[in-house]
PDB file of C-alpha atoms and ligand atoms in Angstrom:
ATOM      1  CA  UNK T  27      38.272 246.465-103.004  1.00 51.00           C
ATOM      2  CA  UNK T  28      36.061 244.214-106.059  1.00 50.00           C
ATOM      3  CA  UNK T  29      38.219 241.993-107.913  1.00 52.00           C
ATOM      4  CA  UNK T  30      35.949 241.254-111.296  1.00 49.00           C
ATOM      5  CA  UNK T  31      36.831 238.815-114.082  1.00 51.00           C
ATOM      6  CA  UNK T  32      37.338 240.906-116.674  1.00 48.00           C
ATOM      7  CA  UNK T  33      41.582 242.404-116.174  1.00 53.00           C
ATOM      8  CA  UNK T  34      42.655 245.411-118.069  1.00 55.00           C
ATOM      9  CA  UNK T  35      45.109 244.681-120.802  1.00 60.00           C
ATOM     10  CA  UNK T  36      48.019 242.071-120.211  1.00 65.00           C
ATOM     11  CA  UNK T  37      49.909 244.427-122.155  1.00 70.00           C
ATOM     12  CA  UNK T  38      50.348 246.951-119.528  1.00 75.00           C
ATOM     13  CA  UNK T  39      52.763 250.206-118.974  1.00 80.00           C
ATOM     14  CA  UNK T  40      55.688 249.897-116.860  1.00 81.00           C
ATOM     15  CA  UNK T  41      53.801 250.744-113.209  1.00 78.00           C
ATOM     16  CA  UNK T  42      55.123 254.822-112.367  1.00 81.00           C
ATOM     17  CA  UNK T  43      57.373 254.913-109.979  1.00 82.00           C
ATOM     18  CA  UNK T  44      56.355 255.083-106.412  1.00 91.00           C
ATOM     19  CA  UNK T  45      54.420 251.780-107.449  1.00 92.00           C
ATOM     20  CA  UNK T  46      58.057 250.827-108.072  1.00 94.00           C
ATOM     21  CA  UNK T  47      58.920 251.654-104.372  1.00 95.00           C
ATOM     22  CA  UNK T  48      55.068 250.327-102.632  1.00 95.00           C
ATOM     23  CA  UNK T  49      55.486 246.637-104.548  1.00 96.00           C
ATOM     24  CA  UNK T  50      59.477 246.748-103.461  1.00 96.00           C
ATOM     25  CA  UNK T  51      58.755 248.325 -99.764  1.00 96.00           C
ATOM     26  CA  UNK T  52      55.707 245.189 -99.389  1.00 96.00           C
ATOM     27  CA  UNK T  53      57.613 243.232-100.045  1.00 97.00           C
ATOM     28  CA  UNK T  54      61.213 244.725 -98.342  1.00 97.00           C
ATOM     29  CA  UNK T  55      59.419 244.994 -95.607  1.00 97.00           C
ATOM     30  CA  UNK T  56      58.199 241.828 -95.021  1.00 98.00           C
ATOM     31  CA  UNK T  57      59.791 239.971 -91.884  1.00 98.00           C
ATOM     32  CA  UNK T  58      58.092 236.688 -90.163  1.00 98.00           C
ATOM     33  CA  UNK T  59      56.680 238.668 -87.332  1.00 98.00           C
ATOM     34  CA  UNK T  60      56.490 236.724 -84.116  1.00 98.00           C
ATOM     35  CA  UNK T  61      54.338 238.845 -81.473  1.00 98.00           C
ATOM     36  CA  UNK T  62      50.791 240.678 -82.999  1.00 98.00           C
ATOM     37  CA  UNK T  63      48.570 243.296 -81.089  1.00 98.00           C
ATOM     38  CA  UNK T  64      45.173 241.887 -80.613  1.00 98.00           C
ATOM     39  CA  UNK T  65      43.512 244.713 -82.837  1.00 98.00           C
ATOM     40  CA  UNK T  66      40.927 242.459 -85.154  1.00 98.00           C
ATOM     41  CA  UNK T  67      42.272 242.076 -88.642  1.00 98.00           C
ATOM     42  CA  UNK T  68      38.364 242.615 -90.543  1.00 98.00           C
ATOM     43  CA  UNK T  69      37.062 240.235 -92.581  1.00 98.00           C
ATOM     44  CA  UNK T  70      36.619 242.286 -95.591  1.00 98.00           C
ATOM     45  CA  UNK T  71      40.217 242.230 -95.113  1.00 98.00           C
ATOM     46  CA  UNK T  72      41.611 239.561 -94.995  1.00 99.00           C
ATOM     47  CA  UNK T  73      39.429 238.623 -98.412  1.00 98.00           C
ATOM     48  CA  UNK T  74      40.633 241.117 -99.965  1.00 98.00           C
ATOM     49  CA  UNK T  75      44.131 240.046 -98.876  1.00 98.00           C
ATOM     50  CA  UNK T  76      43.145 236.271 -99.511  1.00 99.00           C
ATOM     51  CA  UNK T  77      41.050 237.841-103.125  1.00 98.00           C
ATOM     52  CA  UNK T  78      44.456 239.795-104.428  1.00 98.00           C
ATOM     53  CA  UNK T  79      47.015 236.405-103.158  1.00 99.00           C
ATOM     54  CA  UNK T  80      44.892 234.324-105.270  1.00 99.00           C
ATOM     55  CA  UNK T  81      46.322 236.302-108.379  1.00 98.00           C
ATOM     56  CA  UNK T  82      49.494 233.786-107.767  1.00 98.00           C
ATOM     57  CA  UNK T  83      50.326 231.615-110.832  1.00 98.00           C
ATOM     58  CA  UNK T  84      49.684 227.783-111.042  1.00 98.00           C
ATOM     59  CA  UNK T  85      50.631 225.540-113.497  1.00 98.00           C
ATOM     60  CA  UNK T  86      47.660 225.497-115.650  1.00 98.00           C
ATOM     61  CA  UNK T  87      46.033 227.501-113.320  1.00 98.00           C
ATOM     62  CA  UNK T  88      45.139 224.237-110.780  1.00 98.00           C
ATOM     63  CA  UNK T  89      45.220 227.048-107.607  1.00 99.00           C
ATOM     64  CA  UNK T  90      46.207 224.202-105.759  1.00 99.00           C
ATOM     65  CA  UNK T  91      44.977 226.027-102.601  1.00 99.00           C
ATOM     66  CA  UNK T  92      42.650 226.116-100.050  1.00 98.00           C
ATOM     67  CA  UNK T  93      42.457 228.932 -97.119  1.00 99.00           C
ATOM     68  CA  UNK T  94      40.694 228.125 -93.539  1.00 98.00           C
ATOM     69  CA  UNK T  95      40.711 231.269 -91.506  1.00 98.00           C
ATOM     70  CA  UNK T  96      40.363 230.471 -87.996  1.00 98.00           C
ATOM     71  CA  UNK T  97      39.367 233.689 -85.849  1.00 98.00           C
ATOM     72  CA  UNK T  98      37.746 233.939 -81.913  1.00 98.00           C
ATOM     73  CA  UNK T  99      36.277 230.504 -80.057  1.00 98.00           C
ATOM     74  CA  UNK T 100      37.769 228.638 -83.260  1.00 98.00           C
ATOM     75  CA  UNK T 101      41.404 229.625 -82.942  1.00 98.00           C
ATOM     76  CA  UNK T 102      41.455 230.321 -79.497  1.00 98.00           C
ATOM     77  CA  UNK T 103      40.180 226.181 -79.557  1.00 98.00           C
ATOM     78  CA  UNK T 104      42.383 225.344 -81.804  1.00 98.00           C
ATOM     79  CA  UNK T 105      45.060 226.696 -80.301  1.00 98.00           C
ATOM     80  CA  UNK T 106      44.413 225.094 -76.526  1.00 98.00           C
ATOM     81  CA  UNK T 107      44.430 221.818 -78.077  1.00 98.00           C
ATOM     82  CA  UNK T 108      47.674 222.334 -79.970  1.00 98.00           C
ATOM     83  CA  UNK T 109      49.518 223.648 -76.802  1.00 98.00           C
ATOM     84  CA  UNK T 110      48.488 220.797 -74.358  1.00 98.00           C
ATOM     85  CA  UNK T 111      49.644 218.544 -77.475  1.00 98.00           C
ATOM     86  CA  UNK T 112      52.995 220.545 -77.435  1.00 98.00           C
ATOM     87  CA  UNK T 113      52.589 220.839 -73.192  1.00 98.00           C
ATOM     88  CA  UNK T 114      52.838 216.887 -72.852  1.00 98.00           C
ATOM     89  CA  UNK T 115      56.105 214.996 -73.718  1.00 98.00           C
ATOM     90  CA  UNK T 116      54.370 211.667 -74.331  1.00 98.00           C
ATOM     91  CA  UNK T 117      51.509 213.603 -76.020  1.00 98.00           C
ATOM     92  CA  UNK T 118      53.989 215.485 -78.172  1.00 98.00           C
ATOM     93  CA  UNK T 119      56.004 211.936 -79.346  1.00 98.00           C
ATOM     94  CA  UNK T 120      52.653 210.282 -80.417  1.00 98.00           C
ATOM     95  CA  UNK T 121      52.707 213.586 -83.231  1.00 98.00           C
ATOM     96  CA  UNK T 122      55.108 213.400 -86.530  1.00 98.00           C
ATOM     97  CA  UNK T 123      55.888 215.265 -90.091  1.00 97.00           C
ATOM     98  CA  UNK T 124      53.944 213.955 -92.908  1.00 97.00           C
ATOM     99  CA  UNK T 125      56.020 215.457 -95.222  1.00 97.00           C
ATOM    100  CA  UNK T 126      59.699 216.280 -95.050  1.00 97.00           C
ATOM    101  CA  UNK T 127      59.874 220.241 -95.244  1.00 97.00           C
ATOM    102  CA  UNK T 128      63.846 220.376 -93.703  1.00 96.00           C
ATOM    103  CA  UNK T 129      66.322 218.253 -95.305  1.00 97.00           C
ATOM    104  CA  UNK T 130      66.953 215.121 -92.695  1.00 95.00           C
ATOM    105  CA  UNK T 131      71.175 215.507 -93.356  1.00 97.00           C
ATOM    106  CA  UNK T 132      72.311 219.123 -93.120  1.00 98.00           C
ATOM    107  CA  UNK T 133      74.682 221.065 -94.755  1.00 98.00           C
ATOM    108  CA  UNK T 134      76.309 224.198 -94.707  1.00 98.00           C
ATOM    109  CA  UNK T 135      76.077 226.452 -95.953  1.00 98.00           C
ATOM    110  CA  UNK T 136      71.748 225.964 -94.729  1.00 98.00           C
ATOM    111  CA  UNK T 137      72.515 224.643 -91.317  1.00 98.00           C
ATOM    112  CA  UNK T 138      75.077 227.543 -91.007  1.00 98.00           C
ATOM    113  CA  UNK T 139      72.028 230.116 -91.787  1.00 98.00           C
ATOM    114  CA  UNK T 140      69.257 227.926 -89.941  1.00 98.00           C
ATOM    115  CA  UNK T 141      71.764 228.067 -86.488  1.00 97.00           C
ATOM    116  CA  UNK T 142      72.550 232.128 -86.997  1.00 98.00           C
ATOM    117  CA  UNK T 143      68.269 232.270 -87.963  1.00 98.00           C
ATOM    118  CA  UNK T 144      67.660 230.889 -84.425  1.00 97.00           C
ATOM    119  CA  UNK T 145      69.981 232.274 -82.564  1.00 96.00           C
ATOM    120  CA  UNK T 146      69.748 235.581 -83.733  1.00 98.00           C
ATOM    121  CA  UNK T 147      66.043 235.713 -82.389  1.00 98.00           C
ATOM    122  CA  UNK T 148      67.203 233.997 -79.085  1.00 97.00           C
ATOM    123  CA  UNK T 149      70.035 236.460 -78.672  1.00 97.00           C
ATOM    124  CA  UNK T 150      66.954 239.376 -78.657  1.00 98.00           C
ATOM    125  CA  UNK T 151      64.753 237.127 -76.239  1.00 98.00           C
ATOM    126  CA  UNK T 152      68.348 236.929 -73.637  1.00 98.00           C
ATOM    127  CA  UNK T 153      67.598 232.654 -74.119  1.00 98.00           C
ATOM    128  CA  UNK T 154      70.650 231.923 -73.857  1.00 96.00           C
ATOM    129  CA  UNK T 155      71.928 228.378 -75.043  1.00 92.00           C
ATOM    130  CA  UNK T 156      70.553 224.478 -72.537  1.00 93.00           C
ATOM    131  CA  UNK T 157      67.561 226.601 -71.654  1.00 97.00           C
ATOM    132  CA  UNK T 158      65.221 224.097 -72.216  1.00 97.00           C
ATOM    133  CA  UNK T 159      62.373 225.895 -70.610  1.00 97.00           C
ATOM    134  CA  UNK T 160      62.554 229.477 -72.465  1.00 98.00           C
ATOM    135  CA  UNK T 161      63.119 227.517 -75.943  1.00 97.00           C
ATOM    136  CA  UNK T 162      60.193 225.852 -75.079  1.00 98.00           C
ATOM    137  CA  UNK T 163      57.816 228.422 -74.219  1.00 98.00           C
ATOM    138  CA  UNK T 164      58.593 230.389 -77.407  1.00 98.00           C
ATOM    139  CA  UNK T 165      58.555 227.813 -79.744  1.00 98.00           C
ATOM    140  CA  UNK T 166      55.088 227.609 -78.388  1.00 98.00           C
ATOM    141  CA  UNK T 167      53.565 230.739 -78.763  1.00 98.00           C
ATOM    142  CA  UNK T 168      53.256 229.329 -82.452  1.00 98.00           C
ATOM    143  CA  UNK T 169      50.447 226.981 -81.710  1.00 98.00           C
ATOM    144  CA  UNK T 170      48.972 230.983 -80.213  1.00 98.00           C
ATOM    145  CA  UNK T 171      50.001 232.234 -83.467  1.00 99.00           C
ATOM    146  CA  UNK T 172      52.161 234.512 -81.592  1.00 98.00           C
ATOM    147  CA  UNK T 173      48.437 236.717 -80.307  1.00 98.00           C
ATOM    148  CA  UNK T 174      47.507 237.225 -83.512  1.00 99.00           C
ATOM    149  CA  UNK T 175      44.059 237.558 -84.006  1.00 98.00           C
ATOM    150  CA  UNK T 176      44.162 235.457 -87.774  1.00 99.00           C
ATOM    151  CA  UNK T 177      44.996 231.975 -88.145  1.00 99.00           C
ATOM    152  CA  UNK T 178      45.550 230.573 -91.333  1.00 99.00           C
ATOM    153  CA  UNK T 179      45.414 227.180 -92.153  1.00 99.00           C
ATOM    154  CA  UNK T 180      46.212 225.998 -95.437  1.00 99.00           C
ATOM    155  CA  UNK T 181      45.248 222.784 -97.093  1.00 98.00           C
ATOM    156  CA  UNK T 182      45.438 220.732-100.356  1.00 98.00           C
ATOM    157  CA  UNK T 183      43.872 217.960-101.834  1.00 98.00           C
ATOM    158  CA  UNK T 184      46.657 215.011-101.458  1.00 98.00           C
ATOM    159  CA  UNK T 185      46.537 213.902-104.815  1.00 98.00           C
ATOM    160  CA  UNK T 186      48.372 216.934-105.944  1.00 98.00           C
ATOM    161  CA  UNK T 187      52.386 216.693-106.749  1.00 98.00           C
ATOM    162  CA  UNK T 188      55.212 218.855-106.052  1.00 98.00           C
ATOM    163  CA  UNK T 189      54.620 221.262-108.908  1.00 98.00           C
ATOM    164  CA  UNK T 190      51.184 222.144-106.963  1.00 98.00           C
ATOM    165  CA  UNK T 191      53.226 222.505-103.596  1.00 98.00           C
ATOM    166  CA  UNK T 192      55.869 225.260-105.783  1.00 98.00           C
ATOM    167  CA  UNK T 193      52.053 227.121-106.420  1.00 98.00           C
ATOM    168  CA  UNK T 194      51.404 227.174-102.734  1.00 98.00           C
ATOM    169  CA  UNK T 195      54.608 228.678-102.256  1.00 98.00           C
ATOM    170  CA  UNK T 196      53.665 231.813-104.601  1.00 98.00           C
ATOM    171  CA  UNK T 197      50.413 232.142-103.435  1.00 99.00           C
ATOM    172  CA  UNK T 198      51.570 232.476-100.013  1.00 99.00           C
ATOM    173  CA  UNK T 199      54.365 235.255-100.728  1.00 98.00           C
ATOM    174  CA  UNK T 200      51.283 237.091-102.406  1.00 98.00           C
ATOM    175  CA  UNK T 201      48.843 236.599 -98.689  1.00 99.00           C
ATOM    176  CA  UNK T 202      52.591 238.342 -97.660  1.00 98.00           C
ATOM    177  CA  UNK T 203      52.853 240.578 -99.791  1.00 98.00           C
ATOM    178  CA  UNK T 204      49.528 242.278-100.171  1.00 98.00           C
ATOM    179  CA  UNK T 205      48.708 242.387 -96.209  1.00 98.00           C
ATOM    180  CA  UNK T 206      51.934 244.397 -95.938  1.00 98.00           C
ATOM    181  CA  UNK T 207      50.430 247.004 -98.791  1.00 96.00           C
ATOM    182  CA  UNK T 208      47.333 247.043 -96.195  1.00 97.00           C
ATOM    183  CA  UNK T 209      50.234 247.535 -92.931  1.00 97.00           C
ATOM    184  CA  UNK T 210      49.230 243.680 -91.371  1.00 98.00           C
ATOM    185  CA  UNK T 211      52.447 241.677 -90.548  1.00 98.00           C
ATOM    186  CA  UNK T 212      52.569 237.633 -91.027  1.00 98.00           C
ATOM    187  CA  UNK T 213      55.032 234.591 -89.574  1.00 99.00           C
ATOM    188  CA  UNK T 214      54.311 231.877 -92.324  1.00 99.00           C
ATOM    189  CA  UNK T 215      54.212 228.261 -89.712  1.00 98.00           C
ATOM    190  CA  UNK T 216      56.125 224.769 -90.540  1.00 98.00           C
ATOM    191  CA  UNK T 217      55.823 224.654 -86.345  1.00 98.00           C
ATOM    192  CA  UNK T 218      52.503 223.324 -86.934  1.00 98.00           C
ATOM    193  CA  UNK T 219      52.894 220.679 -89.413  1.00 98.00           C
ATOM    194  CA  UNK T 220      53.343 217.987 -86.922  1.00 98.00           C
ATOM    195  CA  UNK T 221      50.931 218.376 -85.230  1.00 98.00           C
ATOM    196  CA  UNK T 222      48.545 217.904 -88.596  1.00 98.00           C
ATOM    197  CA  UNK T 223      46.256 215.256 -86.720  1.00 98.00           C
ATOM    198  CA  UNK T 224      44.817 217.855 -83.951  1.00 98.00           C
ATOM    199  CA  UNK T 225      44.455 220.398 -87.519  1.00 98.00           C
ATOM    200  CA  UNK T 226      42.886 217.642 -89.332  1.00 98.00           C
ATOM    201  CA  UNK T 227      40.146 217.461 -86.275  1.00 98.00           C
ATOM    202  CA  UNK T 228      39.715 220.608 -85.249  1.00 98.00           C
ATOM    203  CA  UNK T 229      39.195 221.370 -88.989  1.00 98.00           C
ATOM    204  CA  UNK T 230      36.739 218.618 -90.706  1.00 98.00           C
ATOM    205  CA  UNK T 231      39.201 218.026 -93.231  1.00 98.00           C
ATOM    206  CA  UNK T 232      38.346 215.288 -95.799  1.00 98.00           C
ATOM    207  CA  UNK T 233      40.596 212.529 -95.632  1.00 97.00           C
ATOM    208  CA  UNK T 234      42.119 213.262 -99.388  1.00 98.00           C
ATOM    209  CA  UNK T 235      43.245 217.068 -98.391  1.00 98.00           C
ATOM    210  CA  UNK T 236      46.266 217.809 -95.741  1.00 98.00           C
ATOM    211  CA  UNK T 237      48.493 220.104 -93.972  1.00 98.00           C
ATOM    212  CA  UNK T 238      50.104 222.411 -95.804  1.00 98.00           C
ATOM    213  CA  UNK T 239      52.167 224.803 -93.354  1.00 98.00           C
ATOM    214  CA  UNK T 240      49.760 227.632 -90.972  1.00 98.00           C
ATOM    215  CA  UNK T 241      50.141 231.574 -91.037  1.00 99.00           C
ATOM    216  CA  UNK T 242      49.965 234.094 -88.307  1.00 99.00           C
ATOM    217  CA  UNK T 243      48.197 237.387 -89.779  1.00 99.00           C
ATOM    218  CA  UNK T 244      47.471 240.710 -87.761  1.00 98.00           C
ATOM    219  CA  UNK T 245      48.981 243.877 -86.527  1.00 98.00           C
ATOM    220  CA  UNK T 246      52.479 243.994 -85.072  1.00 98.00           C
ATOM    221  CA  UNK T 247      53.458 244.475 -81.460  1.00 98.00           C
ATOM    222  CA  UNK T 248      55.920 247.293 -82.278  1.00 98.00           C
ATOM    223  CA  UNK T 249      56.965 247.169 -78.539  1.00 98.00           C
ATOM    224  CA  UNK T 250      58.278 243.023 -79.339  1.00 98.00           C
ATOM    225  CA  UNK T 251      62.052 243.012 -79.240  1.00 98.00           C
ATOM    226  CA  UNK T 252      61.164 239.913 -81.153  1.00 98.00           C
ATOM    227  CA  UNK T 253      59.938 241.969 -84.249  1.00 98.00           C
ATOM    228  CA  UNK T 254      63.217 244.014 -84.205  1.00 98.00           C
ATOM    229  CA  UNK T 255      65.176 240.894 -86.143  1.00 98.00           C
ATOM    230  CA  UNK T 256      65.870 241.928 -89.582  1.00 97.00           C
ATOM    231  CA  UNK T 257      67.476 238.744 -91.082  1.00 98.00           C
ATOM    232  CA  UNK T 258      69.822 238.362 -93.833  1.00 97.00           C
ATOM    233  CA  UNK T 259      70.266 237.206 -97.360  1.00 98.00           C
ATOM    234  CA  UNK T 260      73.048 237.064 -99.434  1.00 98.00           C
ATOM    235  CA  UNK T 261      73.872 238.904-101.601  1.00 98.00           C
ATOM    236  CA  UNK T 262      72.917 238.237-105.761  1.00 98.00           C
ATOM    237  CA  UNK T 263      76.670 237.680-106.398  1.00 98.00           C
ATOM    238  CA  UNK T 264      76.734 234.968-104.299  1.00 97.00           C
ATOM    239  CA  UNK T 265      74.009 232.939-105.869  1.00 98.00           C
ATOM    240  CA  UNK T 266      73.438 234.142-108.990  1.00 98.00           C
ATOM    241  CA  UNK T 267      75.626 233.224-112.581  1.00 98.00           C
ATOM    242  CA  UNK T 268      74.993 235.034-115.747  1.00 98.00           C
ATOM    243  CA  UNK T 269      75.218 232.815-118.801  1.00 98.00           C
ATOM    244  CA  UNK T 270      76.086 235.903-121.604  1.00 97.00           C
TER     245      UNK T 270
HETATM  246  C1  FMN Y  18      57.079 227.767 -95.426  1.00 58.31           C
HETATM  247  C2  FMN Y  18      58.145 228.514 -93.963  1.00 58.31           C
HETATM  248  C3  FMN Y  18      57.825 228.400 -93.134  1.00 58.31           C
HETATM  249  C4  FMN Y  18      58.082 229.258 -91.264  1.00 58.31           C
HETATM  250  N1  FMN Y  18      57.828 227.784 -90.139  1.00 58.31           N
HETATM  251  C5  FMN Y  18      58.186 229.143 -89.448  1.00 58.31           C
HETATM  252  C6  FMN Y  18      57.845 228.544 -87.732  1.00 58.31           C
HETATM  253  O1  FMN Y  18      56.340 227.265 -87.590  1.00 58.31           O
HETATM  254  N2  FMN Y  18      58.054 229.295 -86.248  1.00 58.31           N
HETATM  255  C7  FMN Y  18      58.804 230.772 -87.330  1.00 58.31           C
HETATM  256  O2  FMN Y  18      58.542 231.487 -86.284  1.00 58.31           O
HETATM  257  N3  FMN Y  18      59.179 230.940 -88.243  1.00 58.31           N
HETATM  258  C8  FMN Y  18      59.163 230.707 -89.399  1.00 58.31           C
HETATM  259  N4  FMN Y  18      59.668 230.643 -90.693  1.00 58.31           N
HETATM  260  C9  FMN Y  18      59.665 231.689 -90.989  1.00 58.31           C
HETATM  261  C10 FMN Y  18      61.703 231.408 -90.603  1.00 58.31           C
HETATM  262  O3  FMN Y  18      62.494 231.261 -89.616  1.00 58.31           O
HETATM  263  C11 FMN Y  18      61.916 232.697 -91.739  1.00 58.31           C
HETATM  264  O4  FMN Y  18      60.709 233.015 -92.891  1.00 58.31           O
HETATM  265  C12 FMN Y  18      63.136 233.319 -92.343  1.00 58.31           C
HETATM  266  O5  FMN Y  18      63.926 233.162 -91.474  1.00 58.31           O
HETATM  267  C13 FMN Y  18      63.895 234.844 -93.192  1.00 58.31           C
HETATM  268  O6  FMN Y  18      63.181 235.651 -92.178  1.00 58.31           O
HETATM  269  P1  FMN Y  18      62.283 236.450 -92.562  1.00 58.31           P
HETATM  270  O7  FMN Y  18      60.982 236.360 -93.327  1.00 58.31           O
HETATM  271  O8  FMN Y  18      62.100 237.064 -91.109  1.00 58.31           O
HETATM  272  O9  FMN Y  18      62.417 238.018 -93.903  1.00 58.31           O
HETATM  273  C14 FMN Y  18      58.725 229.709 -92.226  1.00 58.31           C
HETATM  274  C15 FMN Y  18      59.136 230.360 -92.628  1.00 58.31           C
HETATM  275  C16 FMN Y  18      58.673 229.790 -94.201  1.00 58.31           C
HETATM  276  C17 FMN Y  18      58.851 230.176 -95.312  1.00 58.31           C
END
């Protein structure tokens, strides 16, 4: 596929129903996948996904995203370094996030949703409350990219502001949807953020660039129980008010 800079007229007709279905399917079949087959993803496919996702909008077309694609030895070396840090309590304590992804004060309904998804995942895996060892092992899977052959690291210029982070979210979702359109799966991961110094070193980031989050990309393992997790969503009526 080639994506040229010349595009069809912006005033395009409504897509045919099959296209509507395809777009909806790509979005609604996207789930965070936490176990992958080792099947490689061709570089061309990764480039296609990123080219499509880069059509995401951004304020004044600033396109604040920077993507680091990790495969092979580079992916493995980063995973090893992250797992080693995570497994060593003294070392892990020396690392912390540089930006707050989550609120410092948890209130309903957010805390309830957070707890539910956590216990639903652990429930599927048979991890019971207090089983710290298995919880550690499951969280550690983040640092192995859940076995995915492709790890993506997303960075941003530090001088960019909140608006660019909003743009970034649209870009990330576009990657995940474009991946689905090609039968691939993803898991966006904030779990990397405490270990940003290890990642910065591994990627050779300049001082002015910071880690936003990571993402696993690959073919879902259909036999993995954790991949059967379907998270809940509030009905539209619970989060929308129509003002007429
Ligand atoms: C920015 C971002 C960071 C996330 N970080 C992690 C993570 O570190 N590890 C993980 O297993 N899931 C992570 N998730 C996945 C969420 O838990 C998941 O999106 C949510 O529970 C809804 O489930 P779904 O993605 O399957 O629809 C993250 C999601 C987002 C959007």
